[in-house]
XYZ file of C-alpha atoms in Angstrom:
666
model
C 6.132 -31.579 36.472
C 6.312 -27.870 37.063
C 9.546 -25.987 37.175
C 8.943 -25.338 40.892
C 9.071 -29.027 41.804
C 12.140 -29.814 43.880
C 12.878 -33.002 42.003
C 11.779 -34.366 38.688
C 10.845 -38.020 38.711
C 13.315 -40.580 37.316
C 10.718 -41.563 34.731
C 10.441 -37.962 33.534
C 14.206 -37.565 33.335
C 14.517 -40.835 31.448
C 11.791 -39.840 28.999
C 13.386 -36.453 28.403
C 16.814 -38.031 27.865
C 15.463 -40.519 25.333
C 13.352 -37.871 23.568
C 16.275 -35.455 23.423
C 18.562 -38.032 21.815
C 15.797 -39.160 19.482
C 15.198 -35.567 18.399
C 18.864 -35.165 17.502
C 18.910 -38.435 15.548
C 15.682 -37.611 13.708
C 16.889 -34.090 12.887
C 20.115 -35.423 11.389
C 18.219 -38.121 9.478
C 15.725 -35.587 8.104
C 18.469 -33.328 6.795
C 20.384 -36.281 5.350
C 17.257 -37.125 3.353
C 16.721 -33.506 2.278
C 20.359 -32.993 1.245
C 20.484 -36.364 -0.539
C 17.439 -35.490 -2.597
C 18.765 -32.012 -3.402
C 22.057 -33.530 -4.563
C 20.809 -36.583 -6.480
C 17.061 -36.110 -7.125
C 17.061 -39.869 -7.517
C 13.381 -40.333 -6.685
C 10.234 -38.558 -7.913
C 9.438 -35.343 -6.059
C 6.041 -36.659 -4.937
C 7.687 -39.686 -3.342
C 10.245 -37.445 -1.669
C 7.392 -35.256 -0.386
C 5.971 -38.294 1.435
C 9.313 -38.959 3.102
C 9.734 -35.301 4.046
C 6.285 -34.945 5.614
C 6.708 -38.173 7.571
C 10.083 -37.017 8.879
C 8.717 -33.587 9.771
C 5.828 -35.123 11.708
C 8.190 -37.357 13.709
C 10.431 -34.399 14.580
C 7.401 -32.447 15.757
C 6.065 -35.348 17.837
C 9.377 -35.901 19.612
C 9.811 -32.166 20.288
C 6.328 -32.187 21.839
C 7.266 -35.179 23.990
C 10.124 -33.128 25.397
C 7.672 -30.447 26.521
C 5.245 -32.791 28.291
C 4.840 -32.523 32.040
C 4.413 -35.385 34.472
C 0.932 -36.828 34.444
C 0.082 -35.815 30.861
C -0.789 -39.414 30.033
C -3.487 -38.585 27.492
C -1.108 -36.354 25.534
C 1.543 -39.050 25.728
C -0.913 -41.627 24.390
C -2.112 -39.388 21.546
C 1.416 -38.417 20.516
C 2.528 -42.035 20.575
C -0.456 -43.195 18.532
C 0.102 -40.348 16.064
C 3.715 -41.416 15.678
C 2.802 -45.032 14.949
C 0.142 -44.067 12.399
C 2.481 -41.563 10.722
C 5.321 -44.073 10.405
C 3.062 -46.786 9.016
C 1.382 -44.414 6.543
C 4.654 -42.852 5.404
C 6.325 -46.224 4.838
C 3.290 -47.673 3.060
C 2.705 -44.722 0.734
C 6.452 -44.353 0.047
C 7.063 -48.046 -0.712
C 3.938 -48.408 -2.867
C 4.527 -45.216 -4.844
C 4.589 -46.875 -8.285
C 1.377 -48.819 -7.684
C -0.588 -45.972 -6.095
C 0.507 -43.323 -8.601
C 0.064 -45.306 -11.819
C -2.006 -48.477 -11.487
C -4.548 -47.632 -8.766
C -5.424 -44.002 -9.366
C -8.940 -42.988 -8.370
C -9.594 -45.971 -6.125
C -7.883 -47.961 -3.379
C -8.152 -51.178 -1.381
C -10.272 -51.299 1.798
C -7.276 -51.359 4.168
C -5.784 -48.373 2.309
C -8.946 -46.338 2.824
C -8.819 -47.154 6.535
C -5.159 -46.181 6.803
C -5.807 -42.923 4.928
C -8.760 -42.074 7.184
C -6.734 -42.619 10.359
C -3.838 -40.552 8.983
C -6.279 -37.745 8.166
C -7.403 -37.749 11.801
C -3.733 -37.552 12.859
C -3.167 -34.492 10.640
C -6.245 -32.868 12.171
C -4.958 -33.542 15.682
C -1.448 -32.289 14.955
C -2.805 -29.179 13.273
C -4.916 -28.455 16.335
C -1.971 -29.075 18.642
C 0.415 -26.856 16.672
C -1.901 -24.046 15.552
C -4.997 -24.158 17.712
C -8.747 -24.324 17.160
C -9.016 -21.565 14.551
C -7.132 -23.399 11.845
C -8.602 -26.765 12.843
C -12.025 -25.211 12.254
C -10.958 -24.207 8.732
C -9.954 -27.786 7.885
C -13.102 -29.265 9.401
C -15.266 -26.804 7.450
C -13.473 -27.769 4.231
C -14.103 -31.460 4.962
C -17.781 -30.792 5.741
C -18.158 -28.790 2.554
C -16.524 -31.538 0.485
C -18.729 -34.254 2.005
C -22.058 -32.402 2.221
C -21.857 -29.948 -0.648
C -25.334 -30.966 -1.796
C -26.778 -29.316 1.344
C -25.279 -25.902 0.606
C -27.322 -23.201 -1.153
C -26.838 -21.407 -4.466
C -23.374 -21.205 -5.969
C -21.834 -23.228 -3.158
C -23.828 -26.339 -3.977
C -22.124 -29.434 -5.442
C -22.768 -33.168 -5.521
C -20.734 -34.036 -2.436
C -17.890 -36.523 -2.091
C -17.917 -39.880 -0.327
C -15.582 -40.458 2.613
C -13.555 -42.878 0.516
C -13.057 -40.288 -2.206
C -12.051 -37.607 0.301
C -9.391 -39.695 2.080
C -8.172 -41.086 -1.246
C -7.610 -37.545 -2.526
C -6.005 -36.394 0.725
C -3.567 -39.275 1.219
C -3.349 -41.900 -1.514
C -3.205 -39.925 -4.758
C -0.089 -37.857 -3.863
C -2.250 -34.761 -3.933
C -3.792 -33.559 -0.712
C -1.386 -33.781 2.200
C 1.505 -34.897 -0.013
C 0.651 -32.531 -2.875
C 2.503 -29.882 -4.828
C 2.755 -27.295 -2.058
C 4.211 -29.837 0.372
C 6.683 -30.802 -2.344
C 7.681 -27.163 -2.903
C 8.372 -26.741 0.811
C 10.301 -30.008 0.883
C 12.437 -29.188 -2.153
C 12.909 -25.405 -1.861
C 11.987 -24.029 1.537
C 13.457 -26.731 3.774
C 17.078 -25.979 2.926
C 16.581 -22.283 3.703
C 15.267 -23.260 7.139
C 18.415 -25.354 7.537
C 20.435 -22.278 6.579
C 18.549 -20.263 9.224
C 19.191 -22.971 11.803
C 22.919 -23.001 11.052
C 23.069 -19.201 11.227
C 21.456 -19.291 14.636
C 23.681 -22.094 15.924
C 26.894 -20.400 14.790
C 25.849 -17.093 16.385
C 24.819 -15.016 13.360
C 21.564 -13.870 14.918
C 23.474 -12.580 17.935
C 25.748 -10.630 15.588
C 22.743 -9.118 13.827
C 21.282 -8.073 17.161
C 24.605 -6.557 18.271
C 24.832 -4.518 15.062
C 21.250 -3.327 15.492
C 21.885 -2.306 19.098
C 25.078 -0.478 18.141
C 23.041 1.464 15.591
C 20.776 2.488 18.461
C 23.483 4.817 19.785
C 23.365 7.172 16.776
C 19.763 8.444 16.784
C 17.254 9.026 19.533
C 14.876 6.456 18.092
C 17.715 3.998 17.624
C 16.646 1.757 20.500
C 13.337 1.080 18.772
C 14.923 1.055 15.310
C 17.054 -1.858 16.506
C 13.847 -3.893 16.665
C 13.037 -2.986 13.073
C 16.508 -3.728 11.706
C 17.052 -7.014 13.526
C 13.522 -8.273 12.901
C 13.662 -7.496 9.203
C 16.978 -9.280 8.701
C 16.206 -12.317 10.834
C 12.611 -12.513 9.611
C 13.728 -12.519 6.000
C 15.672 -15.695 6.669
C 13.326 -17.648 8.922
C 10.121 -16.388 7.282
C 7.868 -16.896 10.312
C 6.088 -14.047 12.091
C 5.695 -15.757 15.432
C 9.170 -17.284 15.574
C 10.710 -13.965 14.577
C 8.663 -12.032 17.146
C 9.628 -14.467 19.896
C 13.311 -14.536 18.955
C 14.039 -10.839 18.458
C 11.294 -9.570 20.727
C 12.851 -11.247 23.753
C 15.749 -8.766 23.363
C 14.215 -5.690 21.784
C 10.978 -5.331 23.763
C 12.609 -5.250 27.233
C 15.190 -2.795 25.876
C 12.502 -0.442 24.550
C 10.569 -0.665 27.811
C 13.638 0.110 29.909
C 14.307 3.178 27.778
C 10.869 4.584 28.589
C 8.588 3.226 25.878
C 5.124 1.976 26.770
C 4.634 -1.791 26.725
C 1.904 -1.562 24.088
C 4.039 0.543 21.770
C 7.088 -1.697 22.165
C 4.984 -4.748 21.403
C 3.308 -3.108 18.411
C 6.632 -2.106 16.883
C 8.032 -5.610 17.266
C 4.870 -7.230 15.835
C 4.950 -5.068 12.704
C 8.698 -5.439 12.194
C 8.510 -9.219 12.652
C 5.679 -9.448 10.132
C 7.610 -7.384 7.598
C 10.702 -9.554 7.666
C 9.158 -12.120 5.372
C 8.701 -9.605 2.558
C 12.318 -8.437 2.642
C 14.568 -9.659 -0.199
C 16.629 -11.666 -0.841
C 15.013 -14.642 0.948
C 11.468 -13.371 1.697
C 10.558 -16.379 3.790
C 8.767 -19.412 2.416
C 5.835 -17.784 0.604
C 8.046 -16.359 -2.165
C 9.055 -19.866 -3.218
C 5.417 -20.933 -3.401
C 4.611 -17.808 -5.452
C 7.349 -18.561 -7.956
C 6.052 -22.100 -8.388
C 2.396 -21.086 -8.742
C 3.229 -18.410 -11.314
C 5.741 -20.532 -13.215
C 8.457 -17.869 -12.983
C 11.921 -17.874 -11.466
C 12.426 -17.138 -7.806
C 14.738 -14.231 -8.636
C 11.875 -12.569 -10.566
C 9.741 -12.696 -7.423
C 12.583 -11.194 -5.392
C 13.193 -8.340 -7.861
C 9.484 -7.553 -7.863
C 9.579 -7.347 -4.067
C 12.389 -4.791 -3.729
C 10.361 -1.574 -4.113
C 7.468 -2.790 -1.905
C 10.021 -3.767 0.735
C 11.566 -0.286 0.587
C 8.128 1.271 1.045
C 7.569 -0.959 4.057
C 10.940 -0.226 5.625
C 10.820 3.555 5.129
C 7.260 4.004 6.378
C 7.750 1.778 9.406
C 11.091 3.375 10.308
C 9.580 6.869 10.219
C 6.589 5.741 12.260
C 8.917 4.155 14.806
C 10.902 7.394 14.971
C 7.781 9.415 15.769
C 6.675 6.920 18.426
C 10.140 6.853 19.953
C 10.679 10.610 20.105
C 7.350 10.970 21.847
C 8.042 8.297 24.457
C 11.724 7.472 24.903
C 13.252 9.228 27.875
C 16.844 8.012 27.700
C 18.411 8.805 24.386
C 21.818 7.897 25.790
C 20.567 4.620 27.321
C 23.424 2.326 28.237
C 22.751 -0.783 26.190
C 26.113 -2.413 26.833
C 24.572 -4.795 29.337
C 22.056 -5.896 26.730
C 24.798 -6.423 24.175
C 26.872 -8.370 26.682
C 24.057 -10.902 26.973
C 24.686 -11.833 23.348
C 27.531 -13.922 22.003
C 30.733 -11.860 21.810
C 31.918 -13.715 18.728
C 35.173 -13.093 16.904
C 36.740 -9.997 15.396
C 34.266 -8.164 13.119
C 36.280 -9.055 10.011
C 36.243 -12.717 10.985
C 32.494 -12.591 11.578
C 32.043 -10.834 8.245
C 33.837 -13.718 6.553
C 31.991 -16.430 8.499
C 28.515 -15.154 7.682
C 29.130 -12.860 4.716
C 30.682 -15.484 2.438
C 27.678 -17.869 2.541
C 25.324 -14.943 1.941
C 27.440 -13.780 -1.016
C 27.386 -17.344 -2.359
C 23.590 -17.340 -2.095
C 23.334 -14.040 -3.972
C 25.712 -15.230 -6.676
C 23.995 -18.583 -7.089
C 20.498 -17.086 -7.320
C 21.154 -13.798 -9.096
C 24.249 -14.268 -11.261
C 24.688 -17.965 -11.977
C 20.889 -18.440 -11.766
C 21.114 -21.931 -10.351
C 17.884 -23.530 -9.235
C 16.586 -22.534 -5.822
C 17.321 -25.994 -4.442
C 20.899 -26.037 -5.733
C 21.539 -22.486 -4.506
C 20.233 -23.304 -1.039
C 22.272 -26.517 -0.875
C 25.506 -24.747 -1.836
C 24.753 -22.011 0.698
C 24.212 -24.514 3.520
C 27.441 -26.341 2.705
C 29.323 -23.026 2.602
C 27.770 -22.019 5.917
C 29.087 -25.174 7.588
C 32.535 -24.669 6.043
C 32.859 -21.026 7.100
C 30.812 -21.097 10.301
C 32.709 -24.047 11.733
C 35.841 -24.115 9.597
C 37.102 -20.577 10.204
C 37.176 -20.954 14.025
C 39.045 -24.255 13.620
C 41.536 -22.643 11.241
C 42.062 -19.775 13.696
C 42.706 -22.168 16.557
C 45.357 -23.943 14.468
C 46.939 -20.640 13.445
C 47.013 -19.172 16.969
C 48.361 -22.347 18.585
C 46.862 -21.109 21.843
C 43.659 -23.069 21.911
C 42.893 -26.743 21.896
C 42.130 -27.625 18.294
C 40.267 -30.712 19.477
C 37.991 -28.634 21.707
C 37.317 -26.181 18.912
C 36.435 -29.026 16.555
C 34.060 -30.473 19.155
C 32.438 -27.097 19.814
C 31.793 -26.432 16.138
C 30.618 -29.974 15.483
C 28.165 -29.491 18.352
C 27.107 -26.141 16.864
C 26.462 -27.834 13.522
C 24.304 -30.462 15.214
C 22.425 -27.710 17.044
C 21.873 -26.005 13.702
C 20.390 -29.210 12.321
C 18.093 -29.418 15.340
C 17.064 -25.763 15.115
C 16.299 -26.165 11.429
C 14.343 -29.384 11.906
C 12.295 -27.983 14.789
C 11.514 -24.897 12.661
C 10.476 -26.838 9.565
C 8.402 -29.508 11.369
C 5.285 -27.428 12.201
C 5.532 -25.744 8.792
C 5.450 -29.187 7.145
C 2.298 -30.049 9.111
C 0.441 -26.818 8.377
C 1.420 -26.930 4.709
C 0.170 -30.513 4.446
C -3.145 -29.423 5.952
C -3.373 -26.416 3.627
C -2.521 -28.596 0.639
C -5.387 -30.875 1.610
C -7.825 -27.971 1.949
C -6.790 -26.473 -1.381
C -7.103 -29.742 -3.300
C -10.514 -30.453 -1.773
C -11.770 -26.985 -2.681
C -10.313 -27.253 -6.182
C -12.121 -30.589 -6.646
C -15.419 -28.966 -5.662
C -14.924 -26.114 -8.119
C -14.779 -23.554 -5.297
C -12.348 -21.097 -7.008
C -14.691 -20.442 -9.927
C -17.667 -20.153 -7.569
C -15.687 -17.773 -5.383
C -14.960 -15.679 -8.444
C -18.632 -15.447 -9.346
C -19.561 -14.584 -5.764
C -16.955 -11.822 -5.548
C -18.119 -10.357 -8.837
C -21.713 -10.506 -7.631
C -20.961 -8.724 -4.359
C -18.844 -6.040 -6.018
C -21.253 -5.497 -8.887
C -18.274 -5.678 -11.236
C -16.789 -2.518 -9.722
C -13.050 -3.033 -9.344
C -12.623 -0.753 -6.314
C -15.278 -2.653 -4.351
C -13.944 -5.973 -5.599
C -10.386 -5.418 -4.414
C -11.548 -4.106 -1.023
C -13.657 -7.232 -0.599
C -10.713 -9.344 -1.744
C -8.437 -7.848 0.922
C -11.029 -8.401 3.644
C -11.409 -12.040 2.589
C -7.625 -12.506 2.464
C -7.237 -11.161 5.990
C -10.107 -13.299 7.315
C -8.788 -16.463 5.670
C -5.305 -15.731 6.995
C -6.252 -15.143 10.633
C -4.243 -17.398 12.897
C -2.209 -18.939 10.088
C 1.481 -18.709 9.212
C 1.972 -16.507 6.165
C 2.924 -19.300 3.778
C -0.286 -21.176 4.630
C -2.466 -18.071 4.386
C -0.878 -16.978 1.113
C -1.297 -20.416 -0.454
C -5.037 -20.448 0.186
C -5.738 -16.908 -1.013
C -3.394 -17.313 -4.007
C -5.568 -20.147 -5.268
C -8.925 -18.658 -4.283
C -8.614 -14.877 -4.681
C -5.759 -14.128 -7.095
C -7.348 -15.923 -10.110
C -10.480 -13.802 -9.659
C -8.494 -10.567 -9.713
C -6.726 -11.719 -12.878
C -9.677 -13.091 -14.816
C -12.448 -10.693 -13.811
C -10.623 -7.410 -13.215
C -7.669 -7.774 -15.587
C -5.017 -7.412 -12.884
C -1.583 -8.701 -14.015
C -0.713 -12.082 -12.504
C 2.271 -10.981 -10.438
C 0.468 -7.888 -9.141
C -2.520 -10.014 -8.086
C -0.294 -12.424 -6.211
C 1.585 -9.630 -4.469
C -1.770 -8.161 -3.484
C -2.919 -11.370 -1.777
C 0.594 -12.010 -0.384
C 0.746 -8.682 1.436
C -2.886 -9.004 2.521
C -2.137 -12.418 4.009
C 0.802 -10.966 5.942
C -1.448 -8.264 7.393
C -3.647 -10.950 8.964
C -0.820 -11.531 11.466
C -1.328 -8.062 12.984
C -5.099 -7.743 12.469
C -7.431 -8.402 15.429
C -9.204 -10.409 16.677
C -6.537 -13.111 16.304
C -3.391 -11.160 15.267
C -1.013 -14.045 15.863
C 2.135 -11.863 15.867
C 0.581 -9.494 18.415
C -0.347 -12.428 20.655
C 3.320 -13.418 20.876
C 4.645 -9.931 21.639
C 1.997 -9.180 24.267
C 3.268 -12.141 26.230
C 6.794 -10.732 26.151
C 5.796 -7.088 26.702
C 3.168 -7.928 29.353
C 0.849 -5.538 27.568
C -2.841 -5.333 26.747
C -3.654 -7.216 23.543
C -6.092 -4.671 22.118
C -3.935 -1.645 22.891
C -0.918 -3.389 21.389
C -2.959 -4.256 18.295
C -3.991 -0.602 17.976
C -0.355 0.532 18.111
C 0.565 -2.070 15.483
C -2.287 -0.981 13.212
C -1.370 2.696 13.545
C 2.218 1.939 12.603
C 1.264 -0.343 9.721
C -1.523 1.734 8.129
C 0.492 2.403 4.923
C 0.894 -1.359 4.572
C -2.883 -1.760 4.375
C -2.850 0.732 1.494
C 0.159 -0.755 -0.311
C -1.624 -3.836 -1.773
C -4.050 -1.512 -3.569
C -1.062 0.286 -5.068
C -0.071 -3.023 -6.710
C -3.508 -3.194 -8.312
C -3.735 0.380 -9.615
C -0.026 0.902 -10.248
C 1.240 -2.584 -11.143
C 4.567 -1.219 -12.381
C 5.610 -1.251 -8.713
C 6.090 -5.016 -9.017
C 6.223 -5.539 -12.785
C 8.608 -2.955 -14.108
C 11.971 -4.034 -12.722
C 14.056 -0.852 -12.420
C 12.788 1.236 -15.333
C 12.362 5.016 -14.937
C 8.594 4.509 -14.747
C 8.964 2.073 -11.868
C 11.424 4.273 -9.999
C 9.133 7.318 -10.312
C 6.078 5.311 -9.239
C 7.980 3.750 -6.350
C 9.247 7.130 -5.164
C 5.729 8.560 -5.192
C 4.444 5.534 -3.286
C 7.176 5.944 -0.658
C 6.359 9.638 -0.250
C 2.671 8.793 0.021
C 3.420 6.216 2.710
C 5.490 8.817 4.565
C 2.568 11.258 4.408
C 0.238 8.653 5.934
C 2.735 7.797 8.649
C 3.371 11.472 9.400
C -0.314 12.244 9.633
C -1.030 9.401 12.050
C 2.074 9.612 14.209
C 3.325 13.205 14.184
C 3.720 14.134 17.835
C 3.025 17.870 17.699
C -0.230 19.724 17.146
C -1.210 23.377 16.620
C -1.592 25.389 19.811
C -4.744 27.013 18.516
C -7.051 24.016 18.201
C -7.183 20.265 18.694
C -9.712 20.115 15.853
C -7.217 21.693 13.447
C -4.715 19.030 14.411
C -7.216 16.247 13.683
C -8.187 17.781 10.341
C -4.518 18.108 9.400
C -3.959 14.436 10.165
C -6.961 13.467 8.038
C -5.697 15.584 5.122
C -2.262 13.934 5.304
C -3.970 10.532 5.327
C -6.068 11.312 2.245
C -3.121 12.823 0.340
C -0.917 9.838 1.221
C -3.483 7.245 0.151
C -4.035 9.077 -3.138
C -0.293 9.367 -3.784
C 0.133 5.625 -3.281
C -2.900 4.343 -5.145
C -4.267 6.807 -7.728
C -3.600 5.437 -11.242
C -2.258 8.660 -12.763
C 1.316 9.853 -12.282
C 0.624 13.573 -12.619
C -2.207 13.465 -10.095
C 0.042 11.552 -7.699
C 2.790 14.153 -8.157
C 0.279 16.882 -7.304
C -0.875 15.036 -4.182
C 2.713 14.595 -2.996
C 3.423 18.283 -3.651
C 0.337 19.229 -1.617
C 1.532 17.017 1.257
C 4.963 18.664 1.189
C 3.435 22.154 1.206
C 1.165 21.198 4.105
C 4.164 19.833 6.004
C 6.101 23.083 5.491
C 3.107 25.087 6.687
C 2.806 22.794 9.671
C 6.421 23.504 10.625
C 5.759 27.258 10.699
C 2.599 27.065 12.822
C 3.276 27.391 16.580
C 2.735 23.978 18.060
C 3.173 21.931 21.179
C 3.969 18.320 21.823
C 1.183 16.108 23.037
C 3.059 15.597 26.280
C 3.281 19.362 26.850
C -0.394 19.832 26.046
C -1.387 17.120 28.491
C 0.791 18.702 31.189
C -0.878 22.096 30.624
C -4.331 20.546 30.755
C -3.458 18.733 33.983
C -2.175 21.945 35.551
C -5.315 23.851 34.556
C -7.501 21.106 35.929
């Protein structure tokens, strides 16, 4: 029933009440299972992956039930049927783990094939419901290719798989939907989503937003910079472009618009900042955990490799945002107190620092100093978050003797439960999409697709590395359109990265960072641009104009992956002098690109001179980031600096002034 209806039916209210309670119970049960496994590891990881995926599906189904309107009987029927099939499949595959994984590998009983086929249909339906037609089409194409490979031409041709073999691989062999990537998410990523949920429930995200807004009072572009700061911090923890854009954008976009910024620009800034959060250490979203597992290295090595690229991202985007803001913002002294007041006031800053700083310090110590496993570090962090997030307010209420201790205990217990719900609702669609991706990857691996892809890429590029890596980026972006980053990265890491390593001699970590960043860029690349879709809804802006603003701001990020290929020390060298020099040159090159595209003044003498100047900055910046020779890069940076100094001395006018003059003359 619509929100405008004067009265919701008793049946609807009853359904919502039951679904709401069920969602809470399922969320708690899911996290009990996750925490129990992290603490005991008493069962095989593959068996735990089955339990995790089943729990994630149930959480998603119940959350969807809550959103149903009156009269959506078909949806209700499909969700209910999906729930029954998921429960039966999960229980059967979990209970029969020993038999299916050891005795009956490669074949199954007739009723097992039927169950696996129906569960496959459920995964297809849930994928469509959660992520739309685009990703459903990818899965269906993978299934068609696996079944009818003998009909495909040339390199793509293979013998084809029977339906029984396909569903056996997808469901019954603990590969496919329950495979290694699902297990990584279940064991490593899930607890970080719980951490994010607890942070949100205890008010940490509000604190981050308040700090970002306070920073907006110091510089003219600060209102827009608040979007960058808050999105980077929050996005690093939750690791999801769309969720980050929706969460922070609901505050930052209206604030930017009220201060005079165009809707398209405000949306573009938020889309880029939200996409960049997942490459910011120390958490880097979910994809970093998958990368560590695929490469067989520690998670902390992935994080260290990501520091310099993250700095390049942050600096270039911040400067671009400054240029956009100075050109558009009309109220440098905008009163943002009302916006801040909408957020949770919280406690004294020192208390808040203890509540949220201690768990973060524990995470850094566990990962970087003690070098515990990712799962152990995340578990300790979550426990610490509950103790400080809920325990400190309770301790303060006892100390002050002015508040009801019982009420404080209830409030923080409720906040903890909300954190469990937030975390479960966040992880549920990720579990579904990862299961689908795992199925696609295992099917393609069984057909030999990666090696064929390698041969095809070599054939198209003619063995020329420059052409090969450009083609690789295009393919990464296409394969990632409409997908969450972790799903997009997983596919391209298994299809594209091995080709870069084997055929072009790119170091493993550099190849994976190349496809990782390329996959992220798919979120802001039309025609799908999933992050832009979210922000246009909030900004009430035109999709294509918003995409253009996002692309203009993120241009250095499209160049950065090539820097990993031609200057791999950016991600391989740690903090050696060579890496620091190379990173500094890359940052300066990114600044040159951003300056050339976004600088808001132009020479009075000629518009053409202004366009040529921009093009020269772009070329110098790209060369400074990518060219595989330090001395040449130093020369290109020096040329950009000289050109900038010359530009400062040439009489110029702002674009706004030039337009006003043109209007007056007209």
